[in-house]
Short mmCIF file of N, CA and C in Angstrom, two decimals:
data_model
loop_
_atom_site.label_atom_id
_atom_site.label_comp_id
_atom_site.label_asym_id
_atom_site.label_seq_id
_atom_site.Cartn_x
_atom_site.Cartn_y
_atom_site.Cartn_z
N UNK A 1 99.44 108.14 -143.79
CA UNK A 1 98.69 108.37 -142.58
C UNK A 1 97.31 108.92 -142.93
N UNK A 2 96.09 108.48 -142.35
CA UNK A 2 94.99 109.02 -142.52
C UNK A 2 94.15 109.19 -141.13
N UNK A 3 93.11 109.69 -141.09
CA UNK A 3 92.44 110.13 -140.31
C UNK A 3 91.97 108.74 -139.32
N UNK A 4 91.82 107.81 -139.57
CA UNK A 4 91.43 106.58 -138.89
C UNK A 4 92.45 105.89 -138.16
N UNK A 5 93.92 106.74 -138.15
CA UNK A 5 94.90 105.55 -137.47
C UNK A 5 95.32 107.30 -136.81
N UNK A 6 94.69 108.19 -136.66
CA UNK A 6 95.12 109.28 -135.60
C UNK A 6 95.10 108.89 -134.63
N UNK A 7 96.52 109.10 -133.86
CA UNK A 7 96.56 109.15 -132.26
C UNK A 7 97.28 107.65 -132.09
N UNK A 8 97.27 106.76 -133.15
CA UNK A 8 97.41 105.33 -132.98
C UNK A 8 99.22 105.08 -133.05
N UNK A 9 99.81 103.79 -133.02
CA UNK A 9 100.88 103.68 -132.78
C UNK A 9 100.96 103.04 -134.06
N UNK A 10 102.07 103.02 -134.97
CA UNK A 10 102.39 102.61 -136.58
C UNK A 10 103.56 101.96 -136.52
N UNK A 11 103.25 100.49 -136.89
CA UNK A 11 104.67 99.47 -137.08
C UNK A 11 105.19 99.69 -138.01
N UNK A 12 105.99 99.76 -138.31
CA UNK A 12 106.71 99.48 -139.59
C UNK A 12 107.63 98.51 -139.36
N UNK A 13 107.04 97.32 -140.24
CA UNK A 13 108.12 96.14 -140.11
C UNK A 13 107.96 95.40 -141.04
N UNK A 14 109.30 95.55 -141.82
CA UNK A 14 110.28 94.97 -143.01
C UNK A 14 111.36 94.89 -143.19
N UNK A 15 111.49 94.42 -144.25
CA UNK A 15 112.95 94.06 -143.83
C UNK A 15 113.85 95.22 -144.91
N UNK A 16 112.78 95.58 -145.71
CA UNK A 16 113.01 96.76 -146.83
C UNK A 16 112.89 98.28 -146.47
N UNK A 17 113.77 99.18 -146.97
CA UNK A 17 112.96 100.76 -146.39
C UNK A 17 111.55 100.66 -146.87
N UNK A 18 111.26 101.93 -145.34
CA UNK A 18 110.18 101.95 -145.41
C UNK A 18 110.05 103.73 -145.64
N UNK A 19 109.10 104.23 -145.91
CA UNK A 19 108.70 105.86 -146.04
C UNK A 19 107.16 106.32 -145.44
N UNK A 20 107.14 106.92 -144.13
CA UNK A 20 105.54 107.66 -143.48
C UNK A 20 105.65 108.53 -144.36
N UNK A 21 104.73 109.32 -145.13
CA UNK A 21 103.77 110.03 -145.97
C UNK A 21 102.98 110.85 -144.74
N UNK A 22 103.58 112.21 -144.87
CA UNK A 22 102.69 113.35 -144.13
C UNK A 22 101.77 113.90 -144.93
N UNK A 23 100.98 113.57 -145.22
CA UNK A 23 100.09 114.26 -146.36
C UNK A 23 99.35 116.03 -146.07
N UNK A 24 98.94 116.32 -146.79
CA UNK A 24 99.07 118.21 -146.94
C UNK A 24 97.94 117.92 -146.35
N UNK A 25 97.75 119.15 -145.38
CA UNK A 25 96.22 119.45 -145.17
C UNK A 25 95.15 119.72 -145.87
N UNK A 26 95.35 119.91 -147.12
CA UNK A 26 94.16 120.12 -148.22
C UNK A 26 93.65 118.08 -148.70
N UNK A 27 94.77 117.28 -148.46
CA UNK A 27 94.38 116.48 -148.21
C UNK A 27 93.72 115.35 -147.54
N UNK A 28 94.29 115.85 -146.35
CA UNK A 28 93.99 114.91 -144.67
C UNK A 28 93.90 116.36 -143.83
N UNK A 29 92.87 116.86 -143.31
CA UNK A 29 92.91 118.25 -142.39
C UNK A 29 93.16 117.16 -141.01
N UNK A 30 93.80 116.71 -140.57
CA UNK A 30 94.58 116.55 -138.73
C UNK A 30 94.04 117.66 -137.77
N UNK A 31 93.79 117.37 -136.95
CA UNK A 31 93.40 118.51 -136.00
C UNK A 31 95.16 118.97 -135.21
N UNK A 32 95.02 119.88 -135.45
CA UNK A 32 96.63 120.63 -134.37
C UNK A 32 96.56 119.85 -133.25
N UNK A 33 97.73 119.45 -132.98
CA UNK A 33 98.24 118.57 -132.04
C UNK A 33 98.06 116.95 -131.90
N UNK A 34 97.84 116.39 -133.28
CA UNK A 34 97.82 115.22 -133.72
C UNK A 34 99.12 114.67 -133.25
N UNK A 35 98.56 113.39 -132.81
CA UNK A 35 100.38 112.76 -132.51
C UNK A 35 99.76 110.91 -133.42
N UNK A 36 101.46 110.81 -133.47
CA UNK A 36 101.59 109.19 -133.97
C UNK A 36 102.86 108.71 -133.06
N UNK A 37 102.55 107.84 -132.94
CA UNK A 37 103.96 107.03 -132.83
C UNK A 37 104.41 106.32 -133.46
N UNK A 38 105.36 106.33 -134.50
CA UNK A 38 106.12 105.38 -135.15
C UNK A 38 107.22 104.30 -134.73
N UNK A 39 107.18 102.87 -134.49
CA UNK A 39 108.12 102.15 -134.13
C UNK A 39 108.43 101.33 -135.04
N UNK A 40 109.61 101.57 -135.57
CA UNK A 40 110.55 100.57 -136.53
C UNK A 40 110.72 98.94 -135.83
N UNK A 41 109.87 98.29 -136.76
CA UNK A 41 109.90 97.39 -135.68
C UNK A 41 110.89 95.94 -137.04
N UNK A 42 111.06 95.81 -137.92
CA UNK A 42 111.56 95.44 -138.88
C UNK A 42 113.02 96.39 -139.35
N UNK A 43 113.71 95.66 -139.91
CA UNK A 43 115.74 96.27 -139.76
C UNK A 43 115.19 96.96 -141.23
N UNK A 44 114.50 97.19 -142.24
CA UNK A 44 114.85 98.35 -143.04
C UNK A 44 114.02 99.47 -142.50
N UNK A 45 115.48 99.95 -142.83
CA UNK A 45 114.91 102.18 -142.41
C UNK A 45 114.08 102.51 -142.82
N UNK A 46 113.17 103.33 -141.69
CA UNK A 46 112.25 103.87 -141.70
C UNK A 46 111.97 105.66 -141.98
N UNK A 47 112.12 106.28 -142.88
CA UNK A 47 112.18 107.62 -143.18
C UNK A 47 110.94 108.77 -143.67
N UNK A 48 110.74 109.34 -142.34
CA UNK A 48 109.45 109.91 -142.17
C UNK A 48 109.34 111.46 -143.58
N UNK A 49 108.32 111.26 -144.38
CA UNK A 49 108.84 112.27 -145.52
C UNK A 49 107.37 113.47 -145.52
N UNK A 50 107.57 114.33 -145.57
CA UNK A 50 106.30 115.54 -145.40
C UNK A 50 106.08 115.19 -147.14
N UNK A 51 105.00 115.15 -147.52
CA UNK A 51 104.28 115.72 -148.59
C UNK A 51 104.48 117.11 -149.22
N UNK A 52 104.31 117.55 -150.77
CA UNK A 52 104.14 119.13 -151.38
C UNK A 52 103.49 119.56 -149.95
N UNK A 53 104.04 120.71 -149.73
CA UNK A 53 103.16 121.73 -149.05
C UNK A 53 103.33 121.67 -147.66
N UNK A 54 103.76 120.22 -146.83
CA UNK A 54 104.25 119.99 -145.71
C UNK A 54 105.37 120.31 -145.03
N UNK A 55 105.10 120.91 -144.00
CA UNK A 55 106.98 121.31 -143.27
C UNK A 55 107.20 120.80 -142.57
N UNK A 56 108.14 119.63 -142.38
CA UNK A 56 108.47 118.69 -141.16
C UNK A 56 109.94 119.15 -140.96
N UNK A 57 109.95 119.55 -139.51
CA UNK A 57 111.13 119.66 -138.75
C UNK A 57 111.78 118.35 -138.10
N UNK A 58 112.95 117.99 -138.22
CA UNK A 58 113.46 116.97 -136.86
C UNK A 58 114.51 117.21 -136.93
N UNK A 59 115.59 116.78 -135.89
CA UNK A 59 117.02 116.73 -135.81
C UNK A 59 117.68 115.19 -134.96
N UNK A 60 118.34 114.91 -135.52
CA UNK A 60 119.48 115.25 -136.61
C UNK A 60 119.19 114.98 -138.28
N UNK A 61 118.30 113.74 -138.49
CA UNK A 61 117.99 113.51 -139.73
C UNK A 61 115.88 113.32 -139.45
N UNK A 62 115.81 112.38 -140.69
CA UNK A 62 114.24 112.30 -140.53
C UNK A 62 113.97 110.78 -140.76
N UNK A 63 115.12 110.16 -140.47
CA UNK A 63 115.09 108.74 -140.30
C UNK A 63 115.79 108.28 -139.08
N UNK A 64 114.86 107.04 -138.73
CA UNK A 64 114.52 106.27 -137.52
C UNK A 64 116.14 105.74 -137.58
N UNK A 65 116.84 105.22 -136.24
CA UNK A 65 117.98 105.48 -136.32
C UNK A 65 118.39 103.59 -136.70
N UNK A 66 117.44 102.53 -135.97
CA UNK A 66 118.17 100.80 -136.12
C UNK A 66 116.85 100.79 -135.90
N UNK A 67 116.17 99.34 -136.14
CA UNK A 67 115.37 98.22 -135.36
C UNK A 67 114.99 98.84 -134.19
N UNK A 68 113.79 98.98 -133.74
CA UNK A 68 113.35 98.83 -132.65
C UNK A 68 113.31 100.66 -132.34
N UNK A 69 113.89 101.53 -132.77
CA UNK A 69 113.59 102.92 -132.72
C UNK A 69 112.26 103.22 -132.84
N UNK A 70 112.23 104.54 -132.57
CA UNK A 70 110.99 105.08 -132.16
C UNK A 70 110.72 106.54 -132.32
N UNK A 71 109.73 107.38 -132.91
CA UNK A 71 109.20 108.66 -132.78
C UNK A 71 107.94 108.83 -132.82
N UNK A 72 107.76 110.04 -132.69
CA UNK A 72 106.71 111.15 -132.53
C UNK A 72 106.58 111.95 -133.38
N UNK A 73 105.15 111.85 -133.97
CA UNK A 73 105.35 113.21 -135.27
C UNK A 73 104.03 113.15 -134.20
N UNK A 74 104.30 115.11 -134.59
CA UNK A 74 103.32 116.23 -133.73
C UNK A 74 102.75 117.11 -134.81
N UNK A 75 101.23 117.82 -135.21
CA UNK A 75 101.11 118.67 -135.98
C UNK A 75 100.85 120.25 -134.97
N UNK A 76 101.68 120.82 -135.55
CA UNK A 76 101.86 121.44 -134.85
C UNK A 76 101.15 123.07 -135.41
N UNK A 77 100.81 122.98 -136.38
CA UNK A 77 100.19 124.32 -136.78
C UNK A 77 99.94 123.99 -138.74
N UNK A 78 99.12 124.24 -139.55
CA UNK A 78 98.42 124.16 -140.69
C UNK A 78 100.14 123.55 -141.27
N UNK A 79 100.00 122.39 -141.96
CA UNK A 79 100.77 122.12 -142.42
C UNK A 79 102.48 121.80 -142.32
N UNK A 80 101.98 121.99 -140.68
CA UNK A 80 103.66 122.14 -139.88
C UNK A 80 103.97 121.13 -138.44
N UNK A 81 104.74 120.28 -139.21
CA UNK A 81 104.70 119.10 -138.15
C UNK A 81 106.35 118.67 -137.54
N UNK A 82 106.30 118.27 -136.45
CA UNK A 82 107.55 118.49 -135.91
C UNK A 82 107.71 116.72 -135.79
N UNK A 83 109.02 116.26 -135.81
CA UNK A 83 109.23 114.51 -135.29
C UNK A 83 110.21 114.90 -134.54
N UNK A 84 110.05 113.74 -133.46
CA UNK A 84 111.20 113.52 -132.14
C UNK A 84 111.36 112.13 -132.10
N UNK A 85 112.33 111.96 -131.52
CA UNK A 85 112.41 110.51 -131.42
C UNK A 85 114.15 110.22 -131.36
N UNK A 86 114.59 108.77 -131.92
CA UNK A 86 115.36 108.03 -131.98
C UNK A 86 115.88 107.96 -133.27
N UNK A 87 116.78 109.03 -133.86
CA UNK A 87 116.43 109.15 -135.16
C UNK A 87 117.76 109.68 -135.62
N UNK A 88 118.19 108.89 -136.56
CA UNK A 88 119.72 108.66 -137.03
C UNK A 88 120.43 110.19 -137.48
N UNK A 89 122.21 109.47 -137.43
CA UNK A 89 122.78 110.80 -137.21
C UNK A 89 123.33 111.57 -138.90
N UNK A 90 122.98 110.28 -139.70
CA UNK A 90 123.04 110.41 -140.95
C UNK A 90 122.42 109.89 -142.13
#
């Protein structure tokens, strides 16, 4: 993710896993309250991963749950980003 696709909606579609890259704020500074939307739009899993230094919260896991799922990663404070969404139970 970089600064030019902030705020934007992100396909991911393959047929292979896929991995979002939260990169550290010393790398990409995001302004607090950055949002994405991620939609799995291709059948391999999609598994959202924080970078060194990144704290990503979600529940139950941090992968998109089938095809066609969907989340929200939020930054929510220096290096601290939360995902919601549709997002598998294992």
């Amino acid at each position: 993710l970089g600064l030019a696709q902030q705020g934007k909606t992100i396909e991911c579609n393959s047929a292979s896993t896929m991995t979002v890259s939260i990169p550290a704020e010393t790398t990409t500074d995001f302004p607090i309250g950055t949002q994405w939307l991620i939609i799995q739009m291709g059948e391999g899993q999609v598994t959202i991963s924080p970078n060194a230094g990144v704290t990503l919260v979600g529940t139950p896991t941090l992968k998109l749950r089938a095809q066609y799922s969907a989340c929200t990663l939020v930054k929510r404070a220096a290096n601290s980003w939360v995902v919601m969404g549709d997002m598998a139970t294992s």
